[in-house]
Amino acid sequence: MFEFTGFDPVAFRLGPLSVRWYGLMYLLGFVAAWLLARVRSKRPGSPVALNQVDDLIFYAAIGVIVGGRVGYMLFYNLPALIDDPLSLFKVWQGGMSFHGGLLGVLTAIGLFAHRLKRRYFEIGDFVAPLVPLGLGFGRIGNFINGELWGAPTDLPWGFVVNGVARHPSQLYEALLEGVVLFAILWWFSARPRPIMAVSGVFLAGYGAFRCLVETVRLPDEHIGYLAFGWLTMGMVLTLPMVLAGAALIWFAYRHGGPRSEV
């Protein structure tokens, strides 16, 4: 067992400005996506040119931040939003949702694809492998903040938090949704695939890994389990991703569409 003694959530201070580890994790995620996008943009047939990468990451960053915050308030903290609509802008109090961020990025992809006059899933397939490392960094940020712990455990890699040994569910997600999903997508997208297939693998892969971890991750305290003593909001929001991903993969290979080169 490991003893979790806590971390200072503030990485460093610049005068009155406090720079938090969680924010730095977001920054690392965007930098990783930018570097990977530059690599992918140099591949033959890429739908995104090298000089368009900066704009793509800007679109995606706005989608992540706006969608993540709005999604959290709608999915996980709606009563607070209704009681105080301005709480939407109180980002310093914490609260970001992956599913909201995903919807924001999907919107950003649509806007960017329209601007480039490309098909939606050409850009979607390009973006999908750029996402997992950012997810992994975000979960490390959750760990540093000492949030999103799992259920009690007697496994040797459990972390003792306030006297109770718990699953480090943040680190499970960092490994599965970050490192493993990135490796799968980078390998899968290294060869030309039918359009929609890479996007489908991302949705199905993330959904499967998230649902797996949700079985040992404690739900938000103010929401609790939705039903049966195990169904969480995360599962409810993630299961459709598995189904949508499987449908995209089936449709891509069933109809033998044009190949995505990246």
Short mmCIF file of C-alpha atoms in Angstrom, two decimals:
data_model
loop_
_atom_site.label_atom_id
_atom_site.label_comp_id
_atom_site.label_asym_id
_atom_site.label_seq_id
_atom_site.Cartn_x
_atom_site.Cartn_y
_atom_site.Cartn_z
CA MET A 1 0.00 0.00 0.00
CA PHE A 2 1.03 3.59 -0.61
CA GLU A 3 0.29 6.49 1.69
CA PHE A 4 -1.21 9.48 -0.12
CA THR A 5 0.10 12.51 1.74
CA GLY A 6 -1.22 15.01 -0.78
CA PHE A 7 0.39 17.48 -3.15
CA ASP A 8 0.34 21.24 -3.27
CA PRO A 9 -2.09 21.90 -6.15
CA VAL A 10 -0.13 25.06 -6.97
CA ALA A 11 2.94 24.32 -9.10
CA PHE A 12 4.43 27.81 -8.77
CA ARG A 13 3.47 31.43 -8.27
CA LEU A 14 4.21 34.48 -10.38
CA GLY A 15 3.45 37.39 -8.09
CA PRO A 16 -0.30 37.29 -7.39
CA LEU A 17 -0.82 34.59 -10.06
CA SER A 18 -0.97 30.96 -8.93
CA VAL A 19 -0.25 28.37 -11.61
CA ARG A 20 -1.87 25.07 -10.73
CA TRP A 21 -0.72 21.61 -11.72
CA TYR A 22 -4.13 20.82 -13.19
CA GLY A 23 -3.86 23.75 -15.58
CA LEU A 24 -0.34 22.68 -16.51
CA MET A 25 -1.65 19.21 -17.33
CA TYR A 26 -4.12 20.78 -19.78
CA LEU A 27 -1.27 22.77 -21.31
CA LEU A 28 0.84 19.62 -21.69
CA GLY A 29 -2.11 17.91 -23.36
CA PHE A 30 -2.46 20.71 -25.92
CA VAL A 31 1.29 20.77 -26.57
CA ALA A 32 1.33 16.99 -27.09
CA ALA A 33 -1.63 17.23 -29.49
CA TRP A 34 0.11 20.04 -31.40
CA LEU A 35 3.34 18.06 -31.77
CA LEU A 36 1.52 14.90 -32.85
CA ALA A 37 -0.63 16.86 -35.31
CA ARG A 38 2.51 18.26 -36.92
CA VAL A 39 3.81 14.73 -37.39
CA ARG A 40 0.52 13.51 -38.87
CA SER A 41 0.17 16.55 -41.13
CA LYS A 42 3.37 15.54 -42.95
CA ARG A 43 1.98 12.18 -44.00
CA PRO A 44 0.94 11.78 -47.65
CA GLY A 45 -2.72 12.59 -48.18
CA SER A 46 -3.18 14.36 -44.86
CA PRO A 47 -6.42 16.42 -44.78
CA VAL A 48 -4.66 18.99 -42.58
CA ALA A 49 -1.58 20.81 -43.86
CA LEU A 50 1.31 21.71 -41.57
CA ASN A 51 0.42 25.41 -41.70
CA GLN A 52 -3.16 24.59 -40.60
CA VAL A 53 -2.20 22.69 -37.44
CA ASP A 54 -2.07 25.78 -35.19
CA ASP A 55 -5.63 26.74 -36.14
CA LEU A 56 -6.87 23.19 -35.59
CA ILE A 57 -5.41 23.04 -32.07
CA PHE A 58 -6.88 26.47 -31.29
CA TYR A 59 -10.35 25.31 -32.38
CA ALA A 60 -9.98 22.12 -30.35
CA ALA A 61 -8.70 23.95 -27.24
CA ILE A 62 -11.71 26.28 -27.24
CA GLY A 63 -13.99 23.26 -27.68
CA VAL A 64 -12.37 21.39 -24.78
CA ILE A 65 -12.48 24.31 -22.35
CA VAL A 66 -15.95 25.64 -23.16
CA GLY A 67 -17.51 22.22 -23.67
CA GLY A 68 -15.83 20.74 -20.61
CA ARG A 69 -17.08 23.46 -18.31
CA VAL A 70 -20.61 23.63 -19.73
CA GLY A 71 -20.84 19.84 -19.73
CA TYR A 72 -19.80 19.60 -16.08
CA MET A 73 -22.42 22.10 -14.97
CA LEU A 74 -25.17 20.45 -17.03
CA PHE A 75 -24.33 16.80 -16.33
CA TYR A 76 -22.94 16.94 -12.80
CA ASN A 77 -23.94 20.21 -11.13
CA LEU A 78 -27.21 21.37 -12.70
CA PRO A 79 -28.84 22.48 -9.41
CA ALA A 80 -25.93 24.85 -8.73
CA LEU A 81 -26.19 26.24 -12.28
CA ILE A 82 -29.92 26.85 -11.91
CA ASP A 83 -29.41 28.46 -8.50
CA ASP A 84 -26.55 30.66 -9.72
CA PRO A 85 -26.08 30.86 -13.52
CA LEU A 86 -22.86 32.81 -13.02
CA SER A 87 -21.34 29.71 -11.40
CA LEU A 88 -20.71 28.56 -14.98
CA PHE A 89 -17.84 31.04 -15.13
CA LYS A 90 -16.33 30.22 -11.72
CA VAL A 91 -13.75 27.88 -13.20
CA TRP A 92 -11.38 28.45 -10.27
CA GLN A 93 -13.78 26.35 -8.18
CA GLY A 94 -13.02 23.33 -10.39
CA GLY A 95 -15.28 21.15 -12.45
CA MET A 96 -14.64 19.90 -16.00
CA SER A 97 -16.42 17.08 -17.82
CA PHE A 98 -14.80 14.82 -20.41
CA HIS A 99 -18.13 14.25 -22.15
CA GLY A 100 -18.78 17.98 -22.35
CA GLY A 101 -15.27 18.52 -23.67
CA LEU A 102 -15.87 15.79 -26.26
CA LEU A 103 -19.02 17.51 -27.48
CA GLY A 104 -17.06 20.76 -27.66
CA VAL A 105 -14.31 19.13 -29.73
CA LEU A 106 -16.85 17.47 -32.03
CA THR A 107 -18.35 20.89 -32.67
CA ALA A 108 -14.89 22.37 -33.27
CA ILE A 109 -14.12 19.58 -35.75
CA GLY A 110 -17.30 20.41 -37.66
CA LEU A 111 -16.43 24.10 -37.85
CA PHE A 112 -12.85 23.37 -38.90
CA ALA A 113 -13.92 20.82 -41.51
CA HIS A 114 -16.40 23.34 -42.95
CA ARG A 115 -13.67 25.96 -43.13
CA LEU A 116 -11.34 23.56 -44.98
CA LYS A 117 -14.18 22.18 -47.10
CA ARG A 118 -13.33 18.68 -45.89
CA ARG A 119 -15.65 15.87 -44.86
CA TYR A 120 -16.34 15.77 -41.15
CA PHE A 121 -14.74 12.38 -40.49
CA GLU A 122 -11.63 13.21 -42.49
CA ILE A 123 -10.83 15.73 -39.76
CA GLY A 124 -12.27 13.49 -37.04
CA ASP A 125 -9.96 10.63 -38.03
CA PHE A 126 -7.01 13.03 -38.06
CA VAL A 127 -7.82 14.37 -34.58
CA ALA A 128 -8.69 11.10 -32.79
CA PRO A 129 -5.09 9.89 -32.12
CA LEU A 130 -4.15 13.35 -30.80
CA VAL A 131 -6.57 13.16 -27.87
CA PRO A 132 -5.53 10.27 -25.53
CA LEU A 133 -2.28 11.73 -24.21
CA GLY A 134 -4.15 14.85 -23.16
CA LEU A 135 -6.68 12.66 -21.35
CA GLY A 136 -3.81 10.93 -19.57
CA PHE A 137 -2.28 14.23 -18.46
CA GLY A 138 -5.68 15.36 -17.20
CA ARG A 139 -6.04 12.26 -15.02
CA ILE A 140 -2.59 12.83 -13.58
CA GLY A 141 -3.86 16.30 -12.69
CA ASN A 142 -6.81 14.68 -10.89
CA PHE A 143 -4.36 12.53 -8.94
CA ILE A 144 -2.25 15.52 -7.92
CA ASN A 145 -5.44 17.28 -6.79
CA GLY A 146 -6.38 14.22 -4.70
CA GLU A 147 -9.76 13.85 -6.40
CA LEU A 148 -11.77 11.10 -8.14
CA TRP A 149 -10.54 8.28 -5.90
CA GLY A 150 -11.80 4.75 -6.31
CA ALA A 151 -13.60 2.41 -3.95
CA PRO A 152 -11.82 0.79 -0.98
CA THR A 153 -9.38 -1.99 -1.89
CA ASP A 154 -6.94 -4.40 -0.28
CA LEU A 155 -4.77 -4.65 -3.41
CA PRO A 156 -1.07 -3.90 -2.85
CA TRP A 157 -1.10 -0.85 -5.15
CA GLY A 158 -3.93 0.85 -3.28
CA PHE A 159 -3.41 4.36 -1.88
CA VAL A 160 -4.31 5.09 1.73
CA VAL A 161 -6.42 8.25 1.76
CA ASN A 162 -7.66 9.53 5.14
CA GLY A 163 -7.02 6.12 6.64
CA VAL A 164 -8.80 4.13 3.89
CA ALA A 165 -6.95 2.23 1.14
CA ARG A 166 -8.52 3.08 -2.21
CA HIS A 167 -8.12 2.24 -5.90
CA PRO A 168 -6.08 4.95 -7.66
CA SER A 169 -8.76 5.21 -10.34
CA GLN A 170 -7.18 8.40 -11.73
CA LEU A 171 -3.99 6.46 -12.51
CA TYR A 172 -5.99 3.57 -14.01
CA GLU A 173 -7.60 6.06 -16.37
CA ALA A 174 -4.30 7.79 -17.13
CA LEU A 175 -2.86 4.41 -18.17
CA LEU A 176 -5.84 3.03 -20.09
CA GLU A 177 -7.42 6.15 -21.61
CA GLY A 178 -4.07 7.85 -22.03
CA VAL A 179 -1.16 5.54 -22.79
CA VAL A 180 -2.91 2.36 -23.98
CA LEU A 181 -5.57 4.12 -26.09
CA PHE A 182 -2.91 6.35 -27.66
CA ALA A 183 -0.79 3.31 -28.60
CA ILE A 184 -3.81 1.56 -30.14
CA LEU A 185 -4.88 4.61 -32.17
CA TRP A 186 -1.39 5.54 -33.30
CA TRP A 187 -0.79 1.98 -34.50
CA PHE A 188 -4.24 1.67 -36.09
CA SER A 189 -3.99 4.99 -37.92
CA ALA A 190 -0.47 4.31 -39.22
CA ARG A 191 -2.01 2.56 -42.24
CA PRO A 192 -4.83 3.84 -44.46
CA ARG A 193 -8.22 2.93 -42.99
CA PRO A 194 -11.80 3.50 -44.19
CA ILE A 195 -13.04 6.94 -43.21
CA MET A 196 -14.79 6.84 -39.81
CA ALA A 197 -12.86 3.77 -38.64
CA VAL A 198 -10.24 5.66 -36.60
CA SER A 199 -12.93 7.82 -34.99
CA GLY A 200 -14.89 4.67 -34.22
CA VAL A 201 -11.92 3.00 -32.55
CA PHE A 202 -11.41 6.08 -30.39
CA LEU A 203 -15.03 6.21 -29.24
CA ALA A 204 -15.31 2.48 -28.60
CA GLY A 205 -11.89 2.25 -26.94
CA TYR A 206 -12.39 5.20 -24.63
CA GLY A 207 -15.90 4.06 -23.77
CA ALA A 208 -14.78 0.54 -22.92
CA PHE A 209 -11.86 1.70 -20.75
CA ARG A 210 -13.93 4.35 -18.96
CA CYS A 211 -16.75 1.90 -18.19
CA LEU A 212 -14.19 -0.58 -16.86
CA VAL A 213 -12.68 1.96 -14.47
CA GLU A 214 -16.12 3.23 -13.42
CA THR A 215 -16.68 -0.15 -11.75
CA VAL A 216 -14.08 0.79 -9.11
CA ARG A 217 -14.32 4.61 -9.24
CA LEU A 218 -16.51 6.35 -6.69
CA PRO A 219 -19.26 8.52 -8.20
CA ASP A 220 -19.44 12.24 -7.47
CA GLU A 221 -20.52 12.59 -3.84
CA HIS A 222 -23.42 14.92 -4.58
CA ILE A 223 -24.79 12.52 -7.23
CA GLY A 224 -23.98 9.04 -5.95
CA TYR A 225 -25.00 5.88 -7.79
CA LEU A 226 -27.94 6.34 -10.13
CA ALA A 227 -29.30 2.78 -9.79
CA PHE A 228 -28.56 -0.78 -8.65
CA GLY A 229 -25.80 0.37 -6.31
CA TRP A 230 -23.25 0.46 -9.16
CA LEU A 231 -24.60 2.50 -12.12
CA THR A 232 -22.80 5.85 -12.30
CA MET A 233 -23.35 8.99 -14.35
CA GLY A 234 -20.04 8.24 -16.05
CA MET A 235 -21.38 4.90 -17.27
CA VAL A 236 -24.62 6.45 -18.51
CA LEU A 237 -22.72 9.06 -20.50
CA THR A 238 -20.07 6.63 -21.76
CA LEU A 239 -22.04 3.57 -22.87
CA PRO A 240 -23.45 5.44 -25.91
CA MET A 241 -19.86 6.11 -26.98
CA VAL A 242 -19.16 2.37 -27.14
CA LEU A 243 -22.26 1.82 -29.26
CA ALA A 244 -21.54 4.79 -31.51
CA GLY A 245 -17.91 3.68 -31.95
CA ALA A 246 -18.93 0.14 -32.86
CA ALA A 247 -21.49 1.51 -35.33
CA LEU A 248 -18.88 3.73 -37.01
CA ILE A 249 -16.41 0.86 -37.35
CA TRP A 250 -19.12 -1.43 -38.78
CA PHE A 251 -20.31 1.24 -41.22
CA ALA A 252 -16.77 2.12 -42.30
CA TYR A 253 -15.82 -1.46 -43.20
CA ARG A 254 -19.27 -2.59 -44.32
CA HIS A 255 -19.62 0.11 -46.93
CA GLY A 256 -15.97 0.14 -47.91
CA GLY A 257 -15.72 3.93 -48.05
CA PRO A 258 -12.70 5.88 -49.26
CA ARG A 259 -9.57 5.39 -47.25
CA SER A 260 -8.36 7.86 -44.65
CA GLU A 261 -4.64 8.33 -45.23
CA VAL A 262 -3.77 9.44 -41.69
#
